[in-house]
Amino acid sequence: MDTIYALATARGKAGVAVVRISGPLSFLVVRQLTGGLPAPRQASLRILRDPAGEPLDQALVLCFAAGASFTGEDVAELHLHGSTAVVSAVLRVLSEIDGLRSAEAGEFTRRALENGCLDLTQVEGLADLIDAETEAQRKQAHRVLSGAIGQKVESWRADLIRAAALLEVTIDFADEEVPVDVSPEVLDLLAGVMRDLEREVRGAAIAERLRDGFEVAIIGRPNAGKSTLLNAFAGRDAAITSDIAGTTRDVIEVRMALNGLPVTFLDTAGLRDTGDTIEKLGIERAIARAKNADLRLFLVLEDGLTADIEPIDDDLVIQAKCDVRETTGPAISAKTGDGIEALIVKITDILSARASGAATVTRERHRVACVSALKALEIAVTEVKLGADRIELAADEMRTAIRALESLVGRIGVETLLDEIFSSFCIGK
């Protein structure tokens, strides 16, 4: 396998820049640059020199032997002073060494997968951790990166292998009398795995929302104060406010964190009958986004709710402009700030309650694999209950379920996904 190198930190001026090298020539490269090799996993301050002996930088050098590194190969890291000139000089020297080439996007992580250091869900967890913007996203991504999904898959797989083995005994001794009826133990094992899978499938949608962010749509008639409220949430003028009805034509988004949860607030066009073609298009978009949002916040004036969309589930109905009119029930003034803090707490409580039901699986691919395994096990249970004549069919369905779970962690059948997954990684990862 080629030896690859790349800048592992962001480009630009910084205190420290890290260049990573991975592959069979990594340690040879360190000897060429420094004249020696540090002890494994022990940082050593060395002068890096080009082939002519001219100093490039004074760097902290770390070496990790194959089997004890991120990629599973020999890995070296050069912790340089983070100037663009130093980084460029070191990368130029590396590019001139025979057998080295610049890494492709995500190639270090791909090698970690291929060498068995990470499973596919951990790779996806790493990508999510790099992209994490809030505390909840960080915690969820770290849980996946730590191997939580793979551990569950191993537990389910062990139970299914045990159940299949019990059935295989029945098949192997079909002409003899098996002293013990294995079906109760088999059904018990299958029931346990199915309960876990059902829980993961139920919580997958919430886990995905944690990863991508919740959406809260602000809905109401024109001049209900939606844009002013969005600006109050954002703490800046994110949306234009005006007394002229129909000022907001498109959906305006503001992303923020509430108690560690990623939330995007949507300021939508005021809902009313209009002959303005552009405003009408904005209203259609507003209704569509509001219907797909995780939570809707209705700002109500004297004339009540709009007929275009009705509140459901945990949707909030709030009286607007309490500073200039008499209101009953929950009310706010986006202009003065009255009631906004309590409203934020209420929104946070609702979304936090939903987030508490998040599953370990975080992506649609994970959910699909769990659903496939669950369907196969449902058929297997039916076949077991039909008696000894159907045992072979039941065992085959269990093998189908095991294959679905193995695809979840990347053991089989995921080659077509790899290019898409690793394309989202930066070059140095």
mmCIF file of C-alpha atoms in Angstrom, residues 41-220:
data_model
loop_
_atom_site.group_PDB
_atom_site.id
_atom_site.type_symbol
_atom_site.label_atom_id
_atom_site.label_comp_id
_atom_site.label_asym_id
_atom_site.label_seq_id
_atom_site.Cartn_x
_atom_site.Cartn_y
_atom_site.Cartn_z
ATOM 1 C CA ARG A 41 4.435 7.026 21.000
ATOM 2 C CA GLN A 42 6.951 9.349 22.657
ATOM 3 C CA ALA A 43 7.102 12.929 21.418
ATOM 4 C CA SER A 44 10.551 14.157 20.460
ATOM 5 C CA LEU A 45 11.645 17.677 19.494
ATOM 6 C CA ARG A 46 13.634 17.437 16.242
ATOM 7 C CA ILE A 47 15.021 19.711 13.524
ATOM 8 C CA LEU A 48 13.485 18.873 10.144
ATOM 9 C CA ARG A 49 15.864 19.280 7.199
ATOM 10 C CA ASP A 50 15.422 19.168 3.438
ATOM 11 C CA PRO A 51 17.614 16.894 1.227
ATOM 12 C CA ALA A 52 20.255 19.654 1.018
ATOM 13 C CA GLY A 53 20.529 19.767 4.803
ATOM 14 C CA GLU A 54 18.806 23.138 5.157
ATOM 15 C CA PRO A 55 16.532 23.400 8.225
ATOM 16 C CA LEU A 56 12.808 23.479 7.560
ATOM 17 C CA ASP A 57 11.456 23.811 11.093
ATOM 18 C CA GLN A 58 11.853 22.645 14.668
ATOM 19 C CA ALA A 59 8.994 20.187 15.123
ATOM 20 C CA LEU A 60 7.546 17.780 17.633
ATOM 21 C CA VAL A 61 7.702 14.308 16.068
ATOM 22 C CA LEU A 62 5.502 11.359 17.055
ATOM 23 C CA CYS A 63 5.651 7.816 15.678
ATOM 24 C CA PHE A 64 3.039 5.079 16.044
ATOM 25 C CA ALA A 65 3.858 1.508 15.047
ATOM 26 C CA ALA A 66 1.490 -0.591 12.944
ATOM 27 C CA GLY A 67 -1.264 -2.010 15.105
ATOM 28 C CA ALA A 68 -1.042 0.868 17.574
ATOM 29 C CA SER A 69 -1.996 3.745 15.291
ATOM 30 C CA PHE A 70 -5.184 5.347 13.971
ATOM 31 C CA THR A 71 -4.860 3.742 10.528
ATOM 32 C CA GLY A 72 -3.391 0.440 11.731
ATOM 33 C CA GLU A 73 -0.213 1.167 9.731
ATOM 34 C CA ASP A 74 3.075 2.815 10.658
ATOM 35 C CA VAL A 75 2.128 6.462 11.245
ATOM 36 C CA ALA A 76 4.229 9.572 11.847
ATOM 37 C CA GLU A 77 3.016 13.008 12.856
ATOM 38 C CA LEU A 78 5.002 16.213 12.425
ATOM 39 C CA HIS A 79 3.769 18.980 14.742
ATOM 40 C CA LEU A 80 5.063 22.096 13.008
ATOM 41 C CA HIS A 81 4.907 25.813 13.687
ATOM 42 C CA GLY A 82 1.695 26.755 11.949
ATOM 43 C CA SER A 83 2.826 29.277 9.370
ATOM 44 C CA THR A 84 1.822 28.765 5.756
ATOM 45 C CA ALA A 85 5.477 29.032 4.685
ATOM 46 C CA VAL A 86 6.624 26.242 7.019
ATOM 47 C CA VAL A 87 3.755 23.946 6.057
ATOM 48 C CA SER A 88 4.300 24.558 2.337
ATOM 49 C CA ALA A 89 8.031 23.861 2.642
ATOM 50 C CA VAL A 90 7.501 20.562 4.486
ATOM 51 C CA LEU A 91 4.768 19.393 2.104
ATOM 52 C CA ARG A 92 7.000 20.260 -0.865
ATOM 53 C CA VAL A 93 9.830 18.124 0.509
ATOM 54 C CA LEU A 94 7.451 15.214 1.167
ATOM 55 C CA SER A 95 6.089 15.433 -2.386
ATOM 56 C CA GLU A 96 9.608 14.906 -3.748
ATOM 57 C CA ILE A 97 10.247 11.660 -1.836
ATOM 58 C CA ASP A 98 9.813 8.535 -3.946
ATOM 59 C CA GLY A 99 6.943 6.302 -2.823
ATOM 60 C CA LEU A 100 4.963 9.090 -1.138
ATOM 61 C CA ARG A 101 1.805 10.697 -2.449
ATOM 62 C CA SER A 102 -0.724 13.179 -1.141
ATOM 63 C CA ALA A 103 -3.697 11.573 0.623
ATOM 64 C CA GLU A 104 -7.180 11.679 -0.850
ATOM 65 C CA ALA A 105 -10.234 12.886 1.061
ATOM 66 C CA GLY A 106 -10.846 10.605 4.037
ATOM 67 C CA GLU A 107 -8.075 8.182 3.056
ATOM 68 C CA PHE A 108 -6.564 7.929 6.536
ATOM 69 C CA THR A 109 -9.945 6.967 7.971
ATOM 70 C CA ARG A 110 -10.632 4.608 5.085
ATOM 71 C CA ARG A 111 -7.415 2.762 5.874
ATOM 72 C CA ALA A 112 -8.494 2.545 9.522
ATOM 73 C CA LEU A 113 -11.689 0.854 8.291
ATOM 74 C CA GLU A 114 -9.879 -1.498 5.925
ATOM 75 C CA ASN A 115 -7.383 -2.468 8.642
ATOM 76 C CA GLY A 116 -10.137 -3.226 11.161
ATOM 77 C CA CYS A 117 -9.379 -0.306 13.489
ATOM 78 C CA LEU A 118 -12.878 1.154 12.992
ATOM 79 C CA ASP A 119 -16.164 -0.269 11.775
ATOM 80 C CA LEU A 120 -18.347 1.659 9.339
ATOM 81 C CA THR A 121 -20.606 3.132 12.018
ATOM 82 C CA GLN A 122 -17.543 4.441 13.863
ATOM 83 C CA VAL A 123 -16.372 6.072 10.633
ATOM 84 C CA GLU A 124 -19.746 7.789 10.352
ATOM 85 C CA GLY A 125 -19.537 8.765 14.018
ATOM 86 C CA LEU A 126 -16.148 10.345 13.386
ATOM 87 C CA ALA A 127 -17.592 12.375 10.497
ATOM 88 C CA ASP A 128 -20.440 13.508 12.759
ATOM 89 C CA LEU A 129 -18.002 14.416 15.546
ATOM 90 C CA ILE A 130 -15.998 16.619 13.181
ATOM 91 C CA ASP A 131 -19.230 18.330 12.070
ATOM 92 C CA ALA A 132 -20.728 18.603 15.581
ATOM 93 C CA GLU A 133 -21.805 22.130 16.502
ATOM 94 C CA THR A 134 -23.645 21.553 19.781
ATOM 95 C CA GLU A 135 -23.102 19.572 22.976
ATOM 96 C CA ALA A 136 -25.876 17.093 22.159
ATOM 97 C CA GLN A 137 -24.366 16.425 18.727
ATOM 98 C CA ARG A 138 -20.924 15.959 20.285
ATOM 99 C CA LYS A 139 -22.205 13.445 22.822
ATOM 100 C CA GLN A 140 -24.161 11.473 20.239
ATOM 101 C CA ALA A 141 -21.276 11.390 17.765
ATOM 102 C CA HIS A 142 -18.811 10.365 20.471
ATOM 103 C CA ARG A 143 -21.110 7.513 21.541
ATOM 104 C CA VAL A 144 -21.190 6.197 17.965
ATOM 105 C CA LEU A 145 -17.436 6.701 17.488
ATOM 106 C CA SER A 146 -16.744 4.768 20.687
ATOM 107 C CA GLY A 147 -18.330 1.697 19.069
ATOM 108 C CA ALA A 148 -21.745 1.634 20.783
ATOM 109 C CA ILE A 149 -23.533 0.434 17.639
ATOM 110 C CA GLY A 150 -20.925 -2.214 16.903
ATOM 111 C CA GLN A 151 -21.190 -3.535 20.462
ATOM 112 C CA LYS A 152 -24.947 -3.877 20.133
ATOM 113 C CA VAL A 153 -24.603 -5.583 16.757
ATOM 114 C CA GLU A 154 -22.139 -8.078 18.234
ATOM 115 C CA SER A 155 -24.563 -8.868 21.064
ATOM 116 C CA TRP A 156 -27.498 -9.338 18.667
ATOM 117 C CA ARG A 157 -25.360 -11.395 16.299
ATOM 118 C CA ALA A 158 -24.238 -13.697 19.126
ATOM 119 C CA ASP A 159 -27.858 -14.309 20.163
ATOM 120 C CA LEU A 160 -28.928 -15.011 16.584
ATOM 121 C CA ILE A 161 -25.999 -17.374 15.992
ATOM 122 C CA ARG A 162 -26.936 -19.213 19.177
ATOM 123 C CA ALA A 163 -30.571 -19.468 18.034
ATOM 124 C CA ALA A 164 -29.572 -20.633 14.552
ATOM 125 C CA ALA A 165 -27.201 -23.216 16.030
ATOM 126 C CA LEU A 166 -30.019 -24.668 18.125
ATOM 127 C CA LEU A 167 -32.147 -25.000 15.016
ATOM 128 C CA GLU A 168 -29.277 -26.534 13.058
ATOM 129 C CA VAL A 169 -29.073 -29.282 15.696
ATOM 130 C CA THR A 170 -32.717 -30.044 15.047
ATOM 131 C CA ILE A 171 -32.073 -30.190 11.294
ATOM 132 C CA ASP A 172 -28.961 -32.368 11.649
ATOM 133 C CA PHE A 173 -30.794 -34.894 13.796
ATOM 134 C CA ALA A 174 -34.081 -34.766 11.889
ATOM 135 C CA ASP A 175 -34.161 -38.583 11.669
ATOM 136 C CA GLU A 176 -33.560 -39.005 15.390
ATOM 137 C CA GLU A 177 -35.452 -37.840 18.414
ATOM 138 C CA VAL A 178 -33.894 -34.686 19.883
ATOM 139 C CA PRO A 179 -34.260 -34.992 23.668
ATOM 140 C CA VAL A 180 -35.063 -31.296 24.287
ATOM 141 C CA ASP A 181 -37.474 -28.977 22.495
ATOM 142 C CA VAL A 182 -35.267 -26.009 21.511
ATOM 143 C CA SER A 183 -38.055 -23.770 20.232
ATOM 144 C CA PRO A 184 -38.725 -21.980 23.579
ATOM 145 C CA GLU A 185 -35.084 -20.918 23.893
ATOM 146 C CA VAL A 186 -34.938 -19.945 20.225
ATOM 147 C CA LEU A 187 -38.099 -17.832 20.496
ATOM 148 C CA ASP A 188 -36.803 -16.192 23.663
ATOM 149 C CA LEU A 189 -33.523 -15.242 21.965
ATOM 150 C CA LEU A 190 -35.344 -13.870 18.933
ATOM 151 C CA ALA A 191 -37.764 -11.894 21.097
ATOM 152 C CA GLY A 192 -34.898 -10.188 22.935
ATOM 153 C CA VAL A 193 -33.175 -9.121 19.713
ATOM 154 C CA MET A 194 -36.470 -7.957 18.204
ATOM 155 C CA ARG A 195 -37.265 -5.791 21.233
ATOM 156 C CA ASP A 196 -33.886 -4.085 20.921
ATOM 157 C CA LEU A 197 -34.286 -3.562 17.175
ATOM 158 C CA GLU A 198 -37.786 -2.134 17.588
ATOM 159 C CA ARG A 199 -36.448 0.336 20.151
ATOM 160 C CA GLU A 200 -33.686 1.413 17.778
ATOM 161 C CA VAL A 201 -36.102 1.848 14.871
ATOM 162 C CA ARG A 202 -38.479 3.946 17.006
ATOM 163 C CA GLY A 203 -35.684 6.237 18.164
ATOM 164 C CA ALA A 204 -33.833 6.495 14.841
ATOM 165 C CA ALA A 205 -35.780 9.519 13.600
ATOM 166 C CA ILE A 206 -35.009 11.506 16.757
ATOM 167 C CA ALA A 207 -31.336 10.502 16.641
ATOM 168 C CA GLU A 208 -31.172 11.735 13.059
ATOM 169 C CA ARG A 209 -32.780 15.027 14.096
ATOM 170 C CA LEU A 210 -30.126 15.390 16.783
ATOM 171 C CA ARG A 211 -27.475 14.907 14.125
ATOM 172 C CA ASP A 212 -29.034 17.245 11.543
ATOM 173 C CA GLY A 213 -30.877 19.637 13.873
ATOM 174 C CA PHE A 214 -34.496 20.264 14.875
ATOM 175 C CA GLU A 215 -36.605 22.761 12.932
ATOM 176 C CA VAL A 216 -39.037 25.144 14.637
ATOM 177 C CA ALA A 217 -41.326 27.091 12.291
ATOM 178 C CA ILE A 218 -42.764 30.458 13.349
ATOM 179 C CA ILE A 219 -46.228 30.805 11.788
ATOM 180 C CA GLY A 220 -48.855 33.508 11.771
#
